[in-house]
């Protein structure tokens, strides 16, 4: 059966959930062959095999950590040439998209980014995307070369499927460009203990209505009651109430969770662009005219300082 | 020695208006107001700041797009860029990111550069891969998604905030940089700047000038194809309740019904 390359997103061998989602999608097109790079690459094989990877190609070298993006492109290209896949799937992170695009250009293939679904089609894989702040849904395909597609987190269920997951070393020779951009220091993001924003199943966001950094713990408490990630609107981030890394929207992160709860967010187009593909949308806002209410499955017109604590308490009570 | 900075900008439909697809499934540019992509204003701003800190620098702003795209160039010139290059050709219609990056690479090479600065993504396509593709095509380092950027002694340094870590990065010039919306507020053009922009040179180039063939770009030369674009059905009206003391508990009931609790 035809093989599909899947670039593994992992941290020191711990595979991140969006990669397991890619394996679900890859199995619709062919046999997944995972490519794991950098420190801990070999340690990914177990979980990848349990989720359908027939082979796991691994490579580790200092270059992956010490230089930006290009070493991974060199490695993925080596895998591409070794495997001759029918498609390449990569997680739609900032880095994932850059790696995918550069690989696509090198191998003469088109690239599709931010797919929310991938299916097999008569002329190759068909990708679904949201366009214009999710006011349109498009179906696209790569018309030249081997499709290279990046997929947004939460686009497919994680489905276990036992496969060999045989580990094979991947031989990579780095080109001159690989060492062009040096990473001189790296500060890991401090863990909040909450799920990562882009891959969380539930996201609770606060906006202008939260009215100050000192009130964000209300949003965090609601998030914790649901095991959710915390997001913020641009207004809240620009005001310095919450870190930019939590910004949801056109210039922040694009999220597509099962449940999105917007508190004190009016729903400007820029925010909608980053959350409109969420499956279920809930809003709490005291302004009944706020545009966010046009999107919601359930909305509460009311003061978030009353509604959010009551909701949090109710959830905690029901969980016992 | 003069530092040659090229800023790549895009003319995009106003996101606050109705954006739609035309019959050929490309962007419908009729009846839609366009403007300089907001995210490119940050690139222009960083170019201006880097130029201010250099002994001698020249900023050229480049765009690929139809006649109206000159508006985006004028905005950048009124902010303080020195000159502009407009690549316009009927055969460019429908170019995908591969085609656009090819045209931009040729235009940037023709202009001459030490530093190329881009916004992190366009506000219409939002792919965010053009700067990386440009670096690949030009064969120079990519120093992308910077929230802070500085240039000194022929080296560009910056901070890149990723999903799991924040990184300090550096590369020797020439290089391609992209900056995020955290890199610093973009200035508003002054009246003086707007008046001065009218006198600044705008050079027009077509595919012949760049040594490109029509079949390398445009809809015909695209490496991807959009098969369909359907307007998302309006969400069925949700339940909206007014909080009269029980709003939080009512919402909890809804979440239980949806099996989130």
Coordinates of C-alpha atoms in Angstrom, one line a residue:
Chain A
X1 CA 0.0 0.0 0.0
X2 CA 1.1 3.6 -0.7
X3 CA 3.0 5.3 2.1
X4 CA 2.2 8.6 3.7
X5 CA 4.9 10.6 5.5
X6 CA 3.9 12.1 8.8
X7 CA 6.3 14.6 10.5
X8 CA 6.2 14.0 14.2
X9 CA 5.8 16.9 16.6
X10 CA 7.3 15.8 19.9
X11 CA 9.1 17.3 22.9
X12 CA 12.1 15.1 24.0
X13 CA 10.3 12.0 22.8
X14 CA 6.8 12.9 24.1
X15 CA 4.6 12.9 21.0
X16 CA 2.1 15.8 21.0
X17 CA -1.6 15.0 20.4
X18 CA -1.9 16.7 17.0
X19 CA 0.6 14.2 15.5
X20 CA -1.7 11.3 16.6
X21 CA -4.6 13.0 14.9
X22 CA -2.4 13.2 11.7
X23 CA -1.9 9.4 11.9
X24 CA -5.7 9.0 11.8
X25 CA -5.9 11.1 8.7
X26 CA -2.9 9.5 7.1
X27 CA -4.5 6.0 7.3
X28 CA -7.3 7.3 5.0
X29 CA -4.7 7.8 2.3
X30 CA -2.2 5.0 2.9
X31 CA 0.2 3.5 5.4
X32 CA 1.7 6.1 7.7
X33 CA 5.4 6.4 7.9
X34 CA 6.4 8.7 10.8
X35 CA 9.5 10.9 10.7
X36 CA 10.8 11.8 14.2
X37 CA 13.7 14.2 14.5
X38 CA 15.9 15.4 17.3
X39 CA 16.5 14.4 20.9
X40 CA 14.2 11.6 22.0
X41 CA 13.2 10.7 18.4
X42 CA 13.6 7.0 19.0
X43 CA 11.4 7.1 22.1
X44 CA 8.4 8.2 20.0
X45 CA 8.1 4.8 18.2
X46 CA 5.9 3.0 20.8
X47 CA 3.0 5.5 20.8
X48 CA 3.3 6.0 17.0
X49 CA 3.1 2.3 16.4
X50 CA 0.0 2.1 18.6
X51 CA -1.6 4.7 16.4
X52 CA -0.9 3.2 13.0
X53 CA 2.7 4.1 12.0
X54 CA 4.1 1.1 10.1
X55 CA 7.6 2.6 10.2
X56 CA 9.3 5.3 12.3
X57 CA 12.2 6.9 10.6
X58 CA 14.4 8.6 13.2
X59 CA 17.4 11.0 13.1
X60 CA 19.1 12.9 15.8
X61 CA 21.8 15.5 15.4
X62 CA 22.7 18.7 17.2
X63 CA 21.7 20.7 14.2
X64 CA 17.9 20.1 14.9
X65 CA 18.1 22.1 18.1
X66 CA 20.9 24.5 17.3
X67 CA 19.5 25.9 14.0
X68 CA 16.1 27.1 12.8
X69 CA 13.8 25.1 10.6
X70 CA 16.1 24.2 7.7
X71 CA 17.8 21.1 9.3
X72 CA 14.3 19.6 9.6
X73 CA 13.6 20.4 6.0
X74 CA 16.8 18.6 5.0
X75 CA 15.8 15.5 7.1
X76 CA 12.2 15.5 5.8
X77 CA 13.5 15.7 2.3
X78 CA 15.8 12.7 2.9
X79 CA 12.8 10.8 4.2
X80 CA 10.8 11.9 1.2
X81 CA 13.4 10.6 -1.2
X82 CA 13.8 7.3 0.7
X83 CA 10.1 6.6 0.9
X84 CA 8.5 8.1 -2.2
X85 CA 5.3 8.8 -0.4
X86 CA 1.9 9.7 -1.9
X87 CA 1.4 12.5 0.5
X88 CA 3.2 14.3 3.4
X89 CA 1.2 15.5 6.5
X90 CA 2.6 18.0 9.0
X91 CA 1.0 19.7 12.0
X92 CA -0.1 23.3 11.3
X93 CA 2.2 24.9 13.9
X94 CA 4.3 27.9 12.8
X95 CA 7.3 25.8 12.4
X96 CA 5.4 22.9 10.9
X97 CA 4.0 25.1 8.2
X98 CA 7.5 26.6 7.4
X99 CA 9.0 23.1 7.2
X100 CA 6.2 21.8 5.0
X101 CA 6.4 24.8 2.6
X102 CA 10.1 24.6 2.1
X103 CA 9.9 20.8 1.5
X104 CA 7.1 21.3 -1.0
X105 CA 9.1 23.9 -2.9
X106 CA 12.2 21.6 -3.0
X107 CA 10.4 18.6 -4.3
X108 CA 8.3 20.6 -6.8
X109 CA 5.0 20.1 -5.0
X110 CA 2.1 22.3 -4.0
X111 CA 1.4 23.0 -0.4
X112 CA -1.9 23.4 1.5
X113 CA -1.9 24.8 5.0
X114 CA -4.3 24.8 7.9
X115 CA -6.5 21.9 6.6
X116 CA -9.4 21.0 8.9
X117 CA -9.9 17.7 7.2
X118 CA -8.2 15.5 4.7
X119 CA -9.9 12.7 2.6
X120 CA -8.8 10.5 -0.2
X121 CA -10.1 11.7 -3.6
X122 CA -9.9 10.5 -7.2
X123 CA -7.1 12.9 -8.0
X124 CA -5.4 12.6 -4.7
X125 CA -6.1 13.8 -1.2
X126 CA -8.7 16.5 -0.8
X127 CA -8.2 19.1 2.0
X128 CA -10.9 21.1 3.6
X129 CA -10.0 24.6 4.8
X130 CA -11.8 27.6 6.3
X131 CA -11.4 30.9 4.5
X132 CA -12.2 34.5 5.2
X133 CA -12.6 34.2 8.9
X134 CA -14.3 30.9 8.4
X135 CA -17.2 32.4 6.4
X136 CA -16.3 30.0 3.6
X137 CA -15.3 26.4 3.5
X138 CA -13.0 25.4 0.6
X139 CA -12.0 22.0 -0.8
X140 CA -8.6 22.0 -2.4
X141 CA -6.0 19.7 -3.7
X142 CA -2.4 19.8 -4.7
X143 CA -2.3 19.8 -8.5
X144 CA 1.4 19.3 -9.0
X145 CA 3.7 16.9 -7.3
X146 CA 3.1 15.0 -4.1
X147 CA 0.6 16.7 -1.8
X148 CA 2.1 18.4 1.2
X149 CA -0.6 19.3 3.6
X150 CA -0.5 20.9 7.1
X151 CA -3.4 20.1 9.4
X152 CA -4.8 22.1 12.2
X153 CA -4.9 20.4 15.7
X154 CA -8.3 19.0 16.6
X155 CA -9.2 18.2 13.0
X156 CA -9.5 14.4 13.5
X157 CA -10.0 12.0 16.4
X158 CA -7.1 10.1 17.9
X159 CA -7.8 6.5 17.0
X160 CA -5.5 3.7 18.2
X161 CA -4.6 1.3 15.4
X162 CA -1.8 -1.2 16.1
X163 CA 1.0 -1.3 13.5
X164 CA 4.6 -2.4 13.5
X165 CA 6.1 1.0 14.3
X166 CA 9.5 -0.4 13.2
X167 CA 12.3 2.0 14.0
X168 CA 14.7 2.7 11.2
X169 CA 17.6 5.2 11.3
X170 CA 17.3 8.0 8.7
X171 CA 20.5 9.1 7.1
X172 CA 20.5 12.9 6.7
X173 CA 23.2 15.1 5.2
X174 CA 22.7 18.8 5.9
X175 CA 23.0 21.4 3.2
X176 CA 24.9 24.7 3.5
X177 CA 21.6 26.5 4.4
X178 CA 20.9 24.3 7.4
X179 CA 23.2 26.3 9.6
X180 CA 22.1 29.7 8.4
X181 CA 20.0 30.7 11.4
X182 CA 21.5 29.9 14.8
X183 CA 19.4 29.5 17.9
X184 CA 21.6 31.2 20.5
X185 CA 19.4 30.4 23.5
X186 CA 16.1 28.7 24.2
X187 CA 13.8 29.4 27.1
X188 CA 11.1 26.7 27.5
X189 CA 7.6 28.1 28.1
X190 CA 6.8 27.8 31.7
X191 CA 4.1 25.2 32.1
X192 CA 0.8 26.4 33.5
X193 CA -0.3 22.8 34.0
X194 CA -3.1 23.5 31.6
X195 CA -3.5 22.0 28.1
X196 CA -1.7 23.8 25.2
X197 CA -4.1 26.3 23.7
X198 CA -4.1 25.1 20.1
X199 CA -4.6 21.4 21.0
X200 CA -7.0 21.8 23.9
X201 CA -10.4 20.2 23.6
X202 CA -12.0 23.0 25.5
X203 CA -10.8 26.7 25.5
X204 CA -12.1 29.4 27.9
X205 CA -11.2 32.9 26.7
X206 CA -11.4 36.3 28.3
X207 CA -11.6 39.7 26.7
X208 CA -12.0 43.4 27.3
X209 CA -14.9 42.7 29.7
X210 CA -12.6 40.9 32.1
X211 CA -11.4 44.4 32.9
X212 CA -7.9 43.8 34.3
X213 CA -5.2 41.2 34.8
X214 CA -6.4 40.8 38.4
X215 CA -9.7 39.3 37.2
X216 CA -8.2 36.7 34.9
X217 CA -8.1 34.1 37.7
X218 CA -11.9 34.0 37.3
X219 CA -11.3 32.8 33.7
X220 CA -8.6 30.4 34.9
X221 CA -10.8 28.9 37.5
X222 CA -13.5 28.2 35.0
X223 CA -10.9 26.7 32.7
X224 CA -9.5 24.5 35.4
X225 CA -13.0 23.2 36.3
X226 CA -13.3 22.0 32.7
X227 CA -9.7 20.9 32.2
X228 CA -9.5 23.6 29.5
X229 CA -6.8 25.9 28.1
X230 CA -7.1 29.7 28.7
X231 CA -7.2 32.1 25.8
X232 CA -7.5 35.9 25.5
X233 CA -8.7 38.4 23.0
X234 CA -6.3 40.8 21.4
X235 CA -7.8 43.6 23.5
X236 CA -6.9 41.8 26.7
X237 CA -3.4 40.9 25.5
X238 CA -2.7 44.4 24.3
X239 CA -3.8 45.8 27.6
X240 CA -1.2 43.5 29.2
X241 CA -3.7 41.4 31.1
X242 CA -2.6 38.1 29.7
X243 CA 0.4 36.9 27.7
X244 CA 0.5 37.2 24.0
X245 CA 1.1 33.4 23.7
X246 CA -2.6 33.0 24.7
X247 CA -4.0 35.3 22.1
X248 CA -6.8 33.8 20.0
X249 CA -7.5 35.5 16.7
X250 CA -6.2 36.4 13.3
X251 CA -2.8 37.7 14.7
X252 CA -2.7 35.2 17.5
X253 CA -3.5 31.5 17.6
X254 CA -6.2 29.8 15.6
X255 CA -8.1 27.3 17.7
X256 CA -10.7 24.7 16.8
X257 CA -11.7 23.0 20.1
X258 CA -14.8 21.0 20.8
X259 CA -16.0 23.8 23.1
X260 CA -15.1 27.4 23.1
X261 CA -16.3 29.7 25.9
X262 CA -15.9 33.5 25.3
X263 CA -16.3 35.7 28.3
X264 CA -16.4 39.4 27.9
X265 CA -15.4 39.2 24.3
X266 CA -17.5 41.2 21.8
X267 CA -16.5 39.0 18.8
X268 CA -14.6 41.4 16.4
X269 CA -13.9 39.8 13.0
X270 CA -10.2 39.4 14.0
X271 CA -11.2 37.3 17.0
X272 CA -13.7 35.3 15.0
X273 CA -11.1 34.4 12.5
X274 CA -9.3 32.5 15.2
X275 CA -12.1 30.6 16.8
X276 CA -15.0 30.3 14.4
X277 CA -14.3 26.7 13.5
X278 CA -14.9 25.6 17.1
X279 CA -17.5 22.9 17.3
X280 CA -19.6 24.4 20.1
X281 CA -19.4 28.1 20.9
X282 CA -20.7 29.6 24.1
X283 CA -20.5 33.3 25.1
X284 CA -21.1 35.4 28.2
X285 CA -21.4 39.1 27.6
X286 CA -23.4 41.9 29.1
X287 CA -24.0 43.5 25.7
X288 CA -26.9 41.7 24.0
X289 CA -25.8 43.3 20.7
X290 CA -22.3 41.9 20.8
X291 CA -21.5 40.2 17.4
X292 CA -20.3 37.1 19.2
X293 CA -23.9 36.2 19.9
X294 CA -24.4 35.6 16.2
X295 CA -22.1 32.6 16.4
X296 CA -23.1 31.0 19.6
X297 CA -24.8 27.7 20.3
X298 CA -25.6 29.1 23.8
X299 CA -25.2 32.6 25.0
X300 CA -25.8 34.3 28.3
X301 CA -26.5 38.0 28.3
X302 CA -25.2 39.0 31.7
X303 CA -22.3 40.2 33.8
X304 CA -19.4 37.8 33.6
X305 CA -18.5 38.6 37.2
X306 CA -21.7 37.0 38.3
X307 CA -22.1 34.3 35.6
X308 CA -18.6 32.9 35.4
X309 CA -18.1 32.2 39.2
X310 CA -21.6 30.6 39.3
X311 CA -20.8 28.4 36.3
X312 CA -17.5 27.4 37.8
X313 CA -19.1 26.5 41.1
X314 CA -21.9 24.5 39.4
X315 CA -19.4 22.5 37.4
X316 CA -17.2 21.8 40.4
X317 CA -20.3 20.7 42.4
X318 CA -21.5 18.4 39.7
X319 CA -18.1 16.9 39.3
X320 CA -18.3 16.2 43.1
Chain B
X1 CA 28.0 51.0 3.2
X2 CA 24.4 51.4 2.6
X3 CA 22.0 48.9 4.0
X4 CA 19.5 47.9 1.4
X5 CA 16.2 46.9 3.0
X6 CA 13.3 45.5 1.0
X7 CA 9.9 45.2 2.6
X8 CA 7.4 42.8 0.9
X9 CA 3.8 43.9 1.4
X10 CA 0.4 42.8 0.3
X11 CA -2.8 44.6 -0.7
X12 CA -5.6 42.6 0.9
X13 CA -9.4 42.9 1.1
X14 CA -10.6 44.7 4.2
X15 CA -11.5 42.0 6.7
X16 CA -14.3 44.0 8.2
X17 CA -16.1 44.0 4.8
X18 CA -17.7 41.0 3.0
X19 CA -15.0 38.9 1.4
X20 CA -16.0 36.3 -1.2
X21 CA -14.8 34.1 -4.0
X22 CA -15.2 34.9 -7.7
X23 CA -16.5 32.4 -10.2
X24 CA -13.0 31.1 -10.9
X25 CA -12.6 30.5 -7.1
X26 CA -10.0 33.2 -6.7
X27 CA -10.5 36.2 -4.4
X28 CA -13.3 38.5 -5.7
X29 CA -11.7 41.9 -5.8
X30 CA -14.7 43.7 -7.2
X31 CA -16.7 45.7 -4.7
X32 CA -14.3 44.9 -1.9
X33 CA -12.2 47.7 -0.4
X34 CA -8.5 46.8 -0.2
X35 CA -5.7 48.1 2.0
X36 CA -2.2 47.4 3.1
X37 CA -2.3 44.2 5.2
X38 CA -2.2 45.2 8.8
X39 CA 0.5 42.7 9.6
X40 CA 2.7 44.2 6.9
X41 CA 2.6 47.6 8.7
X42 CA 4.7 46.0 11.4
X43 CA 7.2 45.0 8.8
X44 CA 7.4 48.5 7.5
X45 CA 7.7 49.9 11.0
X46 CA 10.7 47.5 11.8
X47 CA 12.3 48.5 8.5
X48 CA 12.1 52.2 9.5
X49 CA 13.5 51.5 12.9
X50 CA 16.4 49.4 11.5
X51 CA 17.1 52.1 8.9
X52 CA 17.1 54.8 11.7
X53 CA 19.7 52.8 13.5
X54 CA 21.9 52.3 10.4
X55 CA 24.5 54.8 9.1
X56 CA 22.9 54.8 5.7
X57 CA 19.9 52.7 4.6
X58 CA 17.4 52.7 1.9
X59 CA 14.0 51.0 2.1
X60 CA 12.3 49.7 -0.9
X61 CA 8.7 48.4 -0.6
X62 CA 7.6 45.7 -3.0
X63 CA 4.2 44.3 -3.8
X64 CA 2.7 41.9 -6.4
X65 CA -0.9 42.7 -7.3
X66 CA -3.3 44.6 -9.5
X67 CA -3.4 48.3 -10.2
X68 CA -5.1 49.0 -6.9
X69 CA -2.3 47.4 -5.0
X70 CA -0.4 50.8 -5.5
X71 CA -2.5 51.9 -2.5
X72 CA -0.6 49.6 -0.3
X73 CA 2.7 50.9 -1.6
X74 CA 1.6 54.5 -1.1
X75 CA 0.7 53.7 2.5
X76 CA 4.2 52.3 3.1
X77 CA 5.8 55.2 1.4
X78 CA 3.8 57.6 3.5
X79 CA 5.0 55.8 6.6
X80 CA 8.6 56.6 5.4
X81 CA 9.8 54.0 2.9
X82 CA 12.0 55.5 0.2
X83 CA 10.8 53.9 -3.0
X84 CA 8.5 51.3 -4.3
X85 CA 8.3 48.4 -6.8
X86 CA 5.0 47.3 -8.2
X87 CA 4.9 44.0 -10.0
X88 CA 1.8 43.9 -12.1
X89 CA 0.8 41.6 -14.9
X90 CA -2.5 40.1 -16.0
X91 CA -1.0 36.7 -16.1
X92 CA -0.4 36.9 -12.3
X93 CA -4.1 36.5 -11.6
X94 CA -4.7 33.4 -9.4
X95 CA -1.1 32.8 -8.4
X96 CA -0.7 30.5 -5.4
X97 CA 1.9 31.0 -2.7
X98 CA 4.5 29.2 -4.8
X99 CA 3.9 31.5 -7.7
X100 CA 3.8 34.6 -5.6
X101 CA 7.1 33.6 -3.8
X102 CA 8.7 33.1 -7.2
X103 CA 7.7 36.5 -8.4
X104 CA 8.7 38.2 -5.2
X105 CA 12.1 36.4 -5.1
X106 CA 12.8 37.7 -8.7
X107 CA 11.7 41.2 -7.8
X108 CA 13.7 41.3 -4.6
X109 CA 16.8 40.0 -6.5
X110 CA 16.3 42.6 -9.2
X111 CA 16.0 45.4 -6.6
X112 CA 19.1 44.3 -4.6
X113 CA 18.9 43.6 -0.9
X114 CA 20.8 43.0 2.3
X115 CA 17.6 42.4 4.4
X116 CA 14.1 41.4 3.3
X117 CA 11.4 42.0 5.9
X118 CA 7.9 40.6 5.7
X119 CA 4.8 40.5 7.9
X120 CA 4.2 37.2 9.7
X121 CA 1.3 36.3 7.3
X122 CA -1.2 38.0 5.1
X123 CA -4.5 38.8 6.6
X124 CA -6.4 37.2 3.7
X125 CA -4.7 33.9 3.0
X126 CA -3.1 33.6 6.4
X127 CA -0.8 30.8 5.4
X128 CA 2.3 32.4 7.0
X129 CA 4.7 30.5 4.8
X130 CA 5.8 33.1 2.2
X131 CA 8.8 34.4 4.2
X132 CA 10.2 30.8 4.5
X133 CA 9.6 30.2 0.8
X134 CA 11.3 33.4 -0.1
X135 CA 14.4 32.4 2.0
X136 CA 14.4 29.0 0.3
X137 CA 14.3 30.6 -3.1
X138 CA 16.9 33.3 -2.4
X139 CA 19.2 30.8 -0.6
X140 CA 19.6 33.0 2.4
X141 CA 18.8 32.4 6.1
X142 CA 15.2 32.7 7.3
X143 CA 14.8 34.6 10.6
X144 CA 11.1 34.4 10.9
X145 CA 8.2 35.2 13.3
X146 CA 10.3 37.6 15.4
X147 CA 8.7 39.7 18.1
X148 CA 11.9 41.6 18.5
X149 CA 14.5 42.3 15.8
X150 CA 17.8 44.2 15.6
X151 CA 20.5 44.6 13.0
X152 CA 24.1 45.4 13.8
X153 CA 27.4 44.6 12.1
X154 CA 25.9 42.6 9.3
X155 CA 24.0 40.3 11.7
X156 CA 20.3 40.2 12.4
X157 CA 19.2 39.0 15.8
X158 CA 15.7 38.5 17.2
X159 CA 13.3 36.6 19.5
X160 CA 11.1 33.9 18.1
X161 CA 8.2 32.9 20.4
X162 CA 7.2 29.3 19.6
X163 CA 4.6 26.9 20.9
X164 CA 6.9 25.4 23.5
X165 CA 9.8 27.8 23.9
X166 CA 11.0 31.3 23.2
X167 CA 14.2 31.4 21.2
X168 CA 16.9 33.9 20.5
X169 CA 18.1 33.6 16.9
X170 CA 20.7 35.2 14.7
X171 CA 21.9 35.1 11.2
X172 CA 24.3 36.9 8.9
X173 CA 23.0 39.2 6.2
X174 CA 21.6 38.9 3.6
X175 CA 18.6 37.3 5.3
X176 CA 14.8 37.1 5.2
X177 CA 13.0 38.3 8.3
X178 CA 9.4 38.2 9.3
X179 CA 8.0 40.1 12.2
X180 CA 4.9 39.5 14.3
X181 CA 2.3 42.0 15.6
X182 CA 4.2 42.0 18.9
X183 CA 7.3 43.6 17.3
X184 CA 6.0 47.1 18.0
X185 CA 3.1 49.4 17.1
X186 CA 3.3 50.7 13.5
X187 CA 3.4 54.5 13.2
X188 CA 0.7 56.5 11.5
X189 CA 1.7 58.4 8.4
X190 CA 2.1 62.1 9.1
X191 CA 0.6 64.7 6.8
X192 CA 4.2 65.5 5.7
X193 CA 4.8 61.8 5.0
X194 CA 1.6 61.6 3.0
X195 CA 2.6 64.6 0.9
X196 CA 6.2 63.3 0.5
X197 CA 4.9 59.9 -0.7
X198 CA 3.3 61.4 -3.7
X199 CA 6.8 62.4 -5.0
X200 CA 8.5 59.1 -4.3
X201 CA 9.4 56.8 -7.2
X202 CA 7.1 53.8 -7.9
X203 CA 8.7 51.4 -10.4
X204 CA 6.4 49.1 -12.4
X205 CA 7.6 45.7 -13.4
X206 CA 5.9 42.9 -15.4
X207 CA 6.8 39.3 -16.0
X208 CA 9.1 40.0 -18.9
X209 CA 11.1 42.4 -16.7
X210 CA 11.6 39.6 -14.2
X211 CA 12.4 37.0 -16.8
X212 CA 9.4 34.9 -15.9
X213 CA 7.0 33.0 -18.2
X214 CA 3.2 33.3 -17.9
X215 CA 2.9 29.5 -17.3
X216 CA 5.1 29.7 -14.2
X217 CA 2.6 31.9 -12.3
X218 CA -1.1 32.7 -12.2
X219 CA -4.0 30.2 -12.0
X220 CA -2.4 28.1 -14.8
X221 CA 0.9 27.8 -13.0
X222 CA -0.5 27.2 -9.5
X223 CA 0.6 24.0 -7.8
X224 CA -2.7 23.8 -5.9
X225 CA -6.3 23.9 -7.0
X226 CA -9.4 25.0 -5.2
X227 CA -12.2 22.7 -6.3
X228 CA -15.0 24.3 -4.4
X229 CA -15.7 27.2 -2.1
X230 CA -19.0 27.3 -0.3
X231 CA -20.3 29.9 2.0
X232 CA -20.6 28.5 5.4
X233 CA -24.3 28.3 6.3
X234 CA -25.2 30.8 9.0
X235 CA -25.1 29.0 12.3
X236 CA -28.5 28.0 13.3
X237 CA -29.6 30.5 15.9
X238 CA -28.3 29.5 19.3
X239 CA -30.2 29.7 22.6
X240 CA -29.6 33.0 24.2
X241 CA -30.7 33.6 27.8
X242 CA -30.6 36.7 29.9
X243 CA -29.0 36.3 33.3
X244 CA -31.5 36.9 36.0
X245 CA -29.4 35.3 38.7
X246 CA -29.4 31.8 37.3
X247 CA -27.3 32.4 34.1
X248 CA -24.3 30.4 35.2
X249 CA -26.4 27.4 36.3
X250 CA -28.4 27.5 33.1
X251 CA -25.2 27.4 31.1
X252 CA -24.0 24.5 33.2
X253 CA -27.2 22.6 32.3
X254 CA -26.5 23.2 28.6
X255 CA -22.9 22.0 29.0
X256 CA -24.2 18.8 30.8
X257 CA -26.6 18.3 27.9
X258 CA -23.7 18.5 25.5
X259 CA -21.7 16.1 27.6
X260 CA -19.0 18.6 28.4
X261 CA -19.5 18.0 32.1

